[in-house]
Every structure is written in C-alpha cells, then in structure tokens.
Steps between C-alpha positions, in 0.01 A plus 500: 500500500749765397857433615615849403334706773727442800286447812178616330339166420124531557226746414495600868872581477431706188215682678742582783733643234210717381449631854866605508472663156197695624686620810786618277252689281332664800842611628588648158167570324668685212737212415436362152721204590281408796183549295627268225623238749168514685309462172705201386453320830131591540412378152715186496360390835203381293722246324661387825159436655379322190788255492541459876138478617284210387182701569552688172463186289344401256509859368764600248757757604343756265155434651643547849674824396173634359311397813747698714482803268119488519519505879770770507505716182816680617680171430489602132706810583771301678488247214568783253780646715656158567502415130620847403771479766630167372504576130663792323231495232153349529421293193238250617352660814223755440497716816193678635736750659606785273795644691680521835700799621657653804291814534662790678278720709507828685438320830655197668309176557437622855216708358165354402430399141286813468833682457744473211717228654781286361390149405557204276226567248322226307305618198242261366399483133160646597680811634458416868799602716583283802762531774701176494499494880119461484540211255750330732276547803204343318716209382629439854147512642397242241792263566475544879133405478582203277752367751283573802220291347731200448 
C-alpha cells in the first residue's frame, strides 16, 4: 500500500478520485490541466486495481494493462497523455497519439459538434481527430461499468 496518497488508500478510493476529476473536466471542458489530471488518474487506476484486487492475479501488470486497453481502446489515449503530461520528453514511451491541442472555434461548446466549436483536440497518428471530452466519456463509461460489475 502507498503511504504517500493521504486518505486515498484503495482502488475504490482512486476510482472516486477519477469521478471528481471527470466532474472537474465537465465543468471546464477546455482545461488542459483537467484533461491531464483526468488522464493520469484514469490510466493509473489500472495499477491500483492490479495491486489492490486479488482477482487480477496471476496476470502480470503488463498483461492486465493490455487486457484493459483491449476492452477500452481509448485507454491508450489517456496512457499517452498521462505519460506525456508527466515527462518533459518521451524517451521510452512510443505514443499512438500524435498531438493534443486546444482548438479554437467560431462557436462555443453550446453548439453541436457539426459546428466549428472549441475543443481539446486529440490527433491520432492515423490522422483521426477526436474531442477529448468524448475520450473521457468513454473512459468513464468503461470504469463505471467495471465497478458496477464488481
């Protein structure tokens, strides 16, 4: 158990932290800070579950990470953002995400995505452009389902 996380001591506590990070992101969907914090928590929840929940054994941590990414491919995006957010320069991590940007738009987020709206843009190496809010929603749906099945 980690003694350096204040009252956050279990994977359930860390999941509750993720819920709060998601609420912050929804309240400020153009905040890079909230997007990075959400990504770090969403991705590292895998490790918390692995070490705190005996049901994940006898898999290795890397096997468990891959299993989660297979079930929720958007986990790779938050992995890339979490790693990119922690390290000034990536030397060992090979991201699948090409770039992230705050994209200005002619219309506010109150308009549908059919309009040129402001968003936190995720550009994948295959050229696909994704709104980070969609990534976060998919991640939360995945983790909510995971915890509702427990």
